[in-house]
CSV table of N, CA and C in Angstrom, one decimal:
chain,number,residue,atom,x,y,z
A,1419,UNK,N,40.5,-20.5,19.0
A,1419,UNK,CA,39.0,-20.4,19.2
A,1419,UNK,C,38.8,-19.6,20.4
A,1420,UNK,N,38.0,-18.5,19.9
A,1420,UNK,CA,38.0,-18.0,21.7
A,1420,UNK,C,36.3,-17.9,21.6
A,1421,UNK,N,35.5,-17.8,23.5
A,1421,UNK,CA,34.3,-18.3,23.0
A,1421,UNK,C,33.9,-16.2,23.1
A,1422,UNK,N,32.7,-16.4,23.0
A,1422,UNK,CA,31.9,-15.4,22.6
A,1422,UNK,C,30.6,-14.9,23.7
A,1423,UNK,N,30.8,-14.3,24.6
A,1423,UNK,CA,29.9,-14.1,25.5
A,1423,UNK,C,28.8,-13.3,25.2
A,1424,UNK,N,27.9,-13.9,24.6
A,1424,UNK,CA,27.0,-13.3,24.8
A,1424,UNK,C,25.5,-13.9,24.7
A,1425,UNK,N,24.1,-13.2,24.7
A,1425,UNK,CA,23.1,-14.1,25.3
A,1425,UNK,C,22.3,-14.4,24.5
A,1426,UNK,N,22.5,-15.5,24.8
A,1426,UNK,CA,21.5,-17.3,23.4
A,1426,UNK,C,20.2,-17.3,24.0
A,1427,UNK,N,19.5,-16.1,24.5
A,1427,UNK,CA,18.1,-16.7,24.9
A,1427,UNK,C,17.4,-16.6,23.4
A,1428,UNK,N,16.3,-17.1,23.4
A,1428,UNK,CA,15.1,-17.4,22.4
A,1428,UNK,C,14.4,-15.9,23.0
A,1429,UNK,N,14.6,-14.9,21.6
A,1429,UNK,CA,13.4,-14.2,22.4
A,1429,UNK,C,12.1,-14.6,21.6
A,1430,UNK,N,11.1,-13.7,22.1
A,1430,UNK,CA,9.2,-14.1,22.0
A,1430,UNK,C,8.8,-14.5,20.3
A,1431,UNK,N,8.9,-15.5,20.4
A,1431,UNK,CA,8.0,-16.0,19.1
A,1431,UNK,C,8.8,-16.2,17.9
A,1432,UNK,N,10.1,-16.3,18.3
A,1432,UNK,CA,11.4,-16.4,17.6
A,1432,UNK,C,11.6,-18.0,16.9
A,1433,UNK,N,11.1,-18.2,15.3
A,1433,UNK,CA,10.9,-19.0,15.1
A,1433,UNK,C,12.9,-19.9,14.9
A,1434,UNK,N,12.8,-21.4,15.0
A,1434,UNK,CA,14.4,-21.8,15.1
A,1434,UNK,C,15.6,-21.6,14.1
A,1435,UNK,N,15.0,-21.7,13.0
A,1435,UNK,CA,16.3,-21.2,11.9
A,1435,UNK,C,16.3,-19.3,12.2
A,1436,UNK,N,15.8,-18.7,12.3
A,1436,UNK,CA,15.8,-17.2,12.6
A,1436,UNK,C,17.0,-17.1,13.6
A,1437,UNK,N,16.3,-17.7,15.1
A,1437,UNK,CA,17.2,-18.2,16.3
A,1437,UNK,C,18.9,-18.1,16.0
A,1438,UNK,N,18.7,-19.3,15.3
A,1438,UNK,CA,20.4,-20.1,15.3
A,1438,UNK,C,21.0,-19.0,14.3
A,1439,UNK,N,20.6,-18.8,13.3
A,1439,UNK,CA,21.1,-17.2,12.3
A,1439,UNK,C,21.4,-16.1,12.8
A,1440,UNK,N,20.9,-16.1,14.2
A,1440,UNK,CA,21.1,-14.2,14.9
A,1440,UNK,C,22.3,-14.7,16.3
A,1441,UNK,N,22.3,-16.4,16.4
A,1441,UNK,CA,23.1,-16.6,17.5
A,1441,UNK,C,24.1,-16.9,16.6
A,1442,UNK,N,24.2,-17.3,15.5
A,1442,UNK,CA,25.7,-17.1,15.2
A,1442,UNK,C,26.4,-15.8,14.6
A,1443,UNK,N,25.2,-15.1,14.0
A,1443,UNK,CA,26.0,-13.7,13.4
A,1443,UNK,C,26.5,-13.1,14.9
A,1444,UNK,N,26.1,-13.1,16.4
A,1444,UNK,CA,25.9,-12.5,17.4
A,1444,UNK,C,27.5,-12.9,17.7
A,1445,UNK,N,27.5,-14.2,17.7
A,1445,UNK,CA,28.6,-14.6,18.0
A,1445,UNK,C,30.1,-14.1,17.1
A,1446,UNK,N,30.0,-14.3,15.9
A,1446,UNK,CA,30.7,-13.7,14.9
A,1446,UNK,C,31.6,-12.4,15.3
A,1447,UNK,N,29.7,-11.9,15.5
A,1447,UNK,CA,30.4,-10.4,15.8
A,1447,UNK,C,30.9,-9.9,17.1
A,1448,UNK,N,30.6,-10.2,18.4
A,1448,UNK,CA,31.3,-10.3,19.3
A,1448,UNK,C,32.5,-10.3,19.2
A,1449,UNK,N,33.1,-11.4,18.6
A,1449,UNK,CA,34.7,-11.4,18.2
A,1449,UNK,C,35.3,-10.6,17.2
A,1450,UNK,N,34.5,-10.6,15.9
A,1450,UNK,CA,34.9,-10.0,14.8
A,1450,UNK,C,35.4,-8.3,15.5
A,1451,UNK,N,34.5,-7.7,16.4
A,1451,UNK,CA,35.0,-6.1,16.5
A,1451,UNK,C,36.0,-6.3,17.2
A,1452,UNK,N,36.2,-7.6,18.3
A,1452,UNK,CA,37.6,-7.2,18.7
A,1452,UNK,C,38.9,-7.4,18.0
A,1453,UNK,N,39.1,-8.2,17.1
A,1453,UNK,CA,39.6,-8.0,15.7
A,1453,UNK,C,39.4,-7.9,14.4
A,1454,UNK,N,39.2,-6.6,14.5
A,1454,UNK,CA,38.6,-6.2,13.1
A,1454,UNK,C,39.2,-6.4,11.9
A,1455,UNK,N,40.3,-7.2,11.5
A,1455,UNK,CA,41.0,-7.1,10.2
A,1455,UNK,C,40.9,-8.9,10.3
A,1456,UNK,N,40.6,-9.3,11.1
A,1456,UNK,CA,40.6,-10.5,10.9
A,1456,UNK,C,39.6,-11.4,10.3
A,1457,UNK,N,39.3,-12.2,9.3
A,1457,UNK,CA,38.1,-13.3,9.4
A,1457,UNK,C,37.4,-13.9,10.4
A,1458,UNK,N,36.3,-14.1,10.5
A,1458,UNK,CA,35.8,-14.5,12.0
A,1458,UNK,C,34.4,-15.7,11.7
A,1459,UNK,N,34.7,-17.0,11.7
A,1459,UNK,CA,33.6,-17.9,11.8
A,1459,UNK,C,32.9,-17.7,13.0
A,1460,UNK,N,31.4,-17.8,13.3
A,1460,UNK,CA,30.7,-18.1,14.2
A,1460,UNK,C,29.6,-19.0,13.9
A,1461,UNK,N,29.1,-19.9,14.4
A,1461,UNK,CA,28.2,-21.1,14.5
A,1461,UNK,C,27.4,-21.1,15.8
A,1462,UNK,N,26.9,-22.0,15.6
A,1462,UNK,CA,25.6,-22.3,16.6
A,1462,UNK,C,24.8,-23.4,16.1
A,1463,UNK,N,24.4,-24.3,17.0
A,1463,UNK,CA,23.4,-25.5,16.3
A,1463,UNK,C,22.4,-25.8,17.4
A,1464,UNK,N,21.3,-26.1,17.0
A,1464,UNK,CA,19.8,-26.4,17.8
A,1464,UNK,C,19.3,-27.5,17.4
A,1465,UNK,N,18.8,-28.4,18.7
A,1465,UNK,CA,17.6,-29.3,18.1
A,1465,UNK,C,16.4,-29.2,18.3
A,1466,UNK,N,15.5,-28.8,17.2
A,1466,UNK,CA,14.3,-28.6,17.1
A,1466,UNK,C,13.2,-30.0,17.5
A,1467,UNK,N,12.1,-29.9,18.0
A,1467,UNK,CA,11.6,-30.7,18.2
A,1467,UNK,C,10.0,-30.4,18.0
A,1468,UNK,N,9.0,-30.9,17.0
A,1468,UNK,CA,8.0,-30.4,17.3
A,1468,UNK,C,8.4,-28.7,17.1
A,1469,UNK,N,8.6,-28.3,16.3
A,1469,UNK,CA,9.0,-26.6,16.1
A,1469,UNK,C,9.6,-25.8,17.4
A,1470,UNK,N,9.7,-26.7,18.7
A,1470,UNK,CA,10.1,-25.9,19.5
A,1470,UNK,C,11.9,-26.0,19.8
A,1471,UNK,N,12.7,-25.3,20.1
A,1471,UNK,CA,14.0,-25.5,20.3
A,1471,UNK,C,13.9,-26.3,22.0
A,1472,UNK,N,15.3,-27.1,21.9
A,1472,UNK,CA,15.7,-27.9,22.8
A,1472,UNK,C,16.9,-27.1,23.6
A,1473,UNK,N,16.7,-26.4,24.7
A,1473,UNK,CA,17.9,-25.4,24.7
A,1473,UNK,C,18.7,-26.5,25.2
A,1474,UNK,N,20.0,-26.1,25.9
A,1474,UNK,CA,21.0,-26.7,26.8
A,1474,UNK,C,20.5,-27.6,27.9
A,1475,UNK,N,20.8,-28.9,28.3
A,1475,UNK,CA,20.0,-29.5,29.3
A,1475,UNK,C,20.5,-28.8,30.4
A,1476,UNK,N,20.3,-29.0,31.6
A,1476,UNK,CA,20.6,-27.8,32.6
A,1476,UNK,C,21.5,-29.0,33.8
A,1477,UNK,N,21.3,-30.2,33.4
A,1477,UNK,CA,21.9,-31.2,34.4
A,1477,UNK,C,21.4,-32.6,34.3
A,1478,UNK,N,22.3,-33.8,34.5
A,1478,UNK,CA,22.2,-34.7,33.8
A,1478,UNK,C,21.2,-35.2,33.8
A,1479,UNK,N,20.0,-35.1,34.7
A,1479,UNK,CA,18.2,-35.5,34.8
A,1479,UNK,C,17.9,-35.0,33.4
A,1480,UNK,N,17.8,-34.0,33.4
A,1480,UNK,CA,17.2,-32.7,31.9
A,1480,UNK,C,18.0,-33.4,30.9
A,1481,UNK,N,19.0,-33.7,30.4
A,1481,UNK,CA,19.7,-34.7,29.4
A,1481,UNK,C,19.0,-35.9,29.1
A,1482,UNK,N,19.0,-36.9,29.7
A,1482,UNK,CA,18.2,-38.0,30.1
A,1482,UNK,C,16.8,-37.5,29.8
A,1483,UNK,N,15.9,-36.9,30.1
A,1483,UNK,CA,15.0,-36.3,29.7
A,1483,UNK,C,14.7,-35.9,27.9
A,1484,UNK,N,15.6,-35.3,27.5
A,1484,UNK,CA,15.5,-34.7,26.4
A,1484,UNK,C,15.7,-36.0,25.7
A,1485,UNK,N,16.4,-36.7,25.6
A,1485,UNK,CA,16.8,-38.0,24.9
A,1485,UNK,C,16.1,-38.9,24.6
A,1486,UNK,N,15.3,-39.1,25.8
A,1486,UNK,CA,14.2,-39.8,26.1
A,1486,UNK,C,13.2,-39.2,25.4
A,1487,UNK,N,12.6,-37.9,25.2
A,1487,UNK,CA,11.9,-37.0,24.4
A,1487,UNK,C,11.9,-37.7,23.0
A,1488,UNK,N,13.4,-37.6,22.7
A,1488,UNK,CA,13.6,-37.6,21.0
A,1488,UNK,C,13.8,-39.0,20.4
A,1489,UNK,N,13.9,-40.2,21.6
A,1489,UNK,CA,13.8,-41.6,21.1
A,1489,UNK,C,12.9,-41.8,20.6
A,1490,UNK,N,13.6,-42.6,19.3
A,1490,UNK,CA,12.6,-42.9,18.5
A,1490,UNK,C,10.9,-42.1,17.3
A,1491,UNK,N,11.7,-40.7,17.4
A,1491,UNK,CA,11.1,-39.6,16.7
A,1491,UNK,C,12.2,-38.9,16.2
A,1492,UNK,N,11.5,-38.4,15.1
A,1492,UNK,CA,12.1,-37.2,14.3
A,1492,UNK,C,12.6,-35.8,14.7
A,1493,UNK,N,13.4,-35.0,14.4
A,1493,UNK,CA,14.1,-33.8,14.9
A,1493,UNK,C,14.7,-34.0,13.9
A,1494,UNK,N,15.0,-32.1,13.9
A,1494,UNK,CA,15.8,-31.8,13.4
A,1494,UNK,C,17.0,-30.7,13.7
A,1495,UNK,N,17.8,-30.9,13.7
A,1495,UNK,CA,19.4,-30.0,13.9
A,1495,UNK,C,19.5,-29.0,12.8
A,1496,UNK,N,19.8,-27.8,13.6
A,1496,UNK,CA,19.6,-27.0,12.9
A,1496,UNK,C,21.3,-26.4,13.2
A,1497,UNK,N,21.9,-25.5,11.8
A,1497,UNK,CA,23.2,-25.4,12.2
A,1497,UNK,C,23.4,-23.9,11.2
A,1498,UNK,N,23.5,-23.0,12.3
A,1498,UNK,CA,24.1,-22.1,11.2
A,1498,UNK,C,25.4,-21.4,11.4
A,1499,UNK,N,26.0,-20.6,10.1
A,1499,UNK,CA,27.5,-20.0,10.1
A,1499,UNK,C,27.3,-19.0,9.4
A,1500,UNK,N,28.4,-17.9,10.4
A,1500,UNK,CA,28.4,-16.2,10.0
A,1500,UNK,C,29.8,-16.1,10.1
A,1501,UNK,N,30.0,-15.7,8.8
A,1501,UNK,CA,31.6,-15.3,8.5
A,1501,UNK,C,31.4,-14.2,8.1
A,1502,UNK,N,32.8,-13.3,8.8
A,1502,UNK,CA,32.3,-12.3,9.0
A,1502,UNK,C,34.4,-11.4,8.5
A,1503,UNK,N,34.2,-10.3,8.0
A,1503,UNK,CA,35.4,-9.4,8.5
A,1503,UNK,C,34.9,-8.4,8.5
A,1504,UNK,N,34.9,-7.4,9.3
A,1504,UNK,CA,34.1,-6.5,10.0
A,1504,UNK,C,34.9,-5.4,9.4
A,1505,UNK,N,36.1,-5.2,9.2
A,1505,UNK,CA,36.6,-3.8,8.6
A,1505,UNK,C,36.0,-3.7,7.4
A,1506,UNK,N,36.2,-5.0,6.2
A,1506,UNK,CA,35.7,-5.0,5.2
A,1506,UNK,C,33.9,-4.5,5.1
A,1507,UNK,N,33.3,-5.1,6.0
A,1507,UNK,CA,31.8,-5.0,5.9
A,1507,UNK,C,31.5,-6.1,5.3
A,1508,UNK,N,31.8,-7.2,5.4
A,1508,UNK,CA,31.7,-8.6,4.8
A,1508,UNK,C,30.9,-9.1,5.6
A,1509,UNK,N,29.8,-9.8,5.5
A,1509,UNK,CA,29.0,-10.8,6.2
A,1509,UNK,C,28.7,-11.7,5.1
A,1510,UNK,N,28.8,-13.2,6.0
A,1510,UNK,CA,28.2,-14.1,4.9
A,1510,UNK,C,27.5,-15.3,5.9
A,1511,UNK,N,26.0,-15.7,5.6
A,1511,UNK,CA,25.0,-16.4,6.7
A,1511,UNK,C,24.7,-17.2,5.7
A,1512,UNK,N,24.3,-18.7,6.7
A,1512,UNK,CA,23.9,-19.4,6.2
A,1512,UNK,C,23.4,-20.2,7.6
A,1513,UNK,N,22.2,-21.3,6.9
A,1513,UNK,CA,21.5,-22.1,7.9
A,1513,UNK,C,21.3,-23.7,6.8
A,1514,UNK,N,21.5,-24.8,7.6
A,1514,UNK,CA,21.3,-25.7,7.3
A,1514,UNK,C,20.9,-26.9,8.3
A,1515,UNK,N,19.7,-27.5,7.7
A,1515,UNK,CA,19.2,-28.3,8.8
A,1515,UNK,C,19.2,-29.9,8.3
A,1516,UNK,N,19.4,-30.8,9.0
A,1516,UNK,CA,19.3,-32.2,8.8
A,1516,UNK,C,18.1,-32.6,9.8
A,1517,UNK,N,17.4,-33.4,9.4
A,1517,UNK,CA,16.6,-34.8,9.8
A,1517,UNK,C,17.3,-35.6,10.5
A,1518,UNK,N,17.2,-36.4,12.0
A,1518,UNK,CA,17.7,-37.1,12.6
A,1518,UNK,C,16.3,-38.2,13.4
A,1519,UNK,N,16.8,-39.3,13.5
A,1519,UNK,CA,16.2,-40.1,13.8
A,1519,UNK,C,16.9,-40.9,14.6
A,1520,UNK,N,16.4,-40.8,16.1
A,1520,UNK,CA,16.8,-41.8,16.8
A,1520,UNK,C,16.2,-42.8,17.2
A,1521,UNK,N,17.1,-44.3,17.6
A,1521,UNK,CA,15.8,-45.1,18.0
A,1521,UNK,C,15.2,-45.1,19.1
């Protein structure tokens, strides 16, 4: 597994399954060109709240926060995968989301 540097911001008006689809092909591909004959999974997953994404808590307050947010309401996780081999020209995307409910 090697990770994939590059940048997960939300740009403007960027609705969440769009989001998590361009952050995992982004990811994919970051690695895929540095080995190009190889197969390359990339992923990414989001929890949606109220249509807004929940990014990374920033420190254990903001965790606690977010949790506290989602007690006892609905969300949904969003999860997508881009498999990729890049010599080929092969892309393959997908997005799938579950319903979670905490108490």
């Amino acid at each position: 597994m090697l990770p994939a540097h590059i940048d997960e911001s939300v740009l403007p008006d960027e609705v969440p399954w769009v989001y998590t689809r361009r952050v995992a092909y982004a990811k994919a591909l970051c690695i895929a060109r540095q080995f190009p004959t190889a197969v390359v999974l990339g992923a990414d997953s989001v929890v949606v709240l109220e249509h807004h994404i929940l990014g990374k808590p920033r420190d254990p307050d903001d965790a606690r926060q977010m949790l506290s947010r989602l007690s006892g309401r609905m969300h949904t996780v969003m999860t997508a995968v881009a498999v990729l081999h890049y010599a080929r020209h092969v892309v393959c995307l997908d997005v799938v989301q579950t319903l979670v409910r905490f108490r």
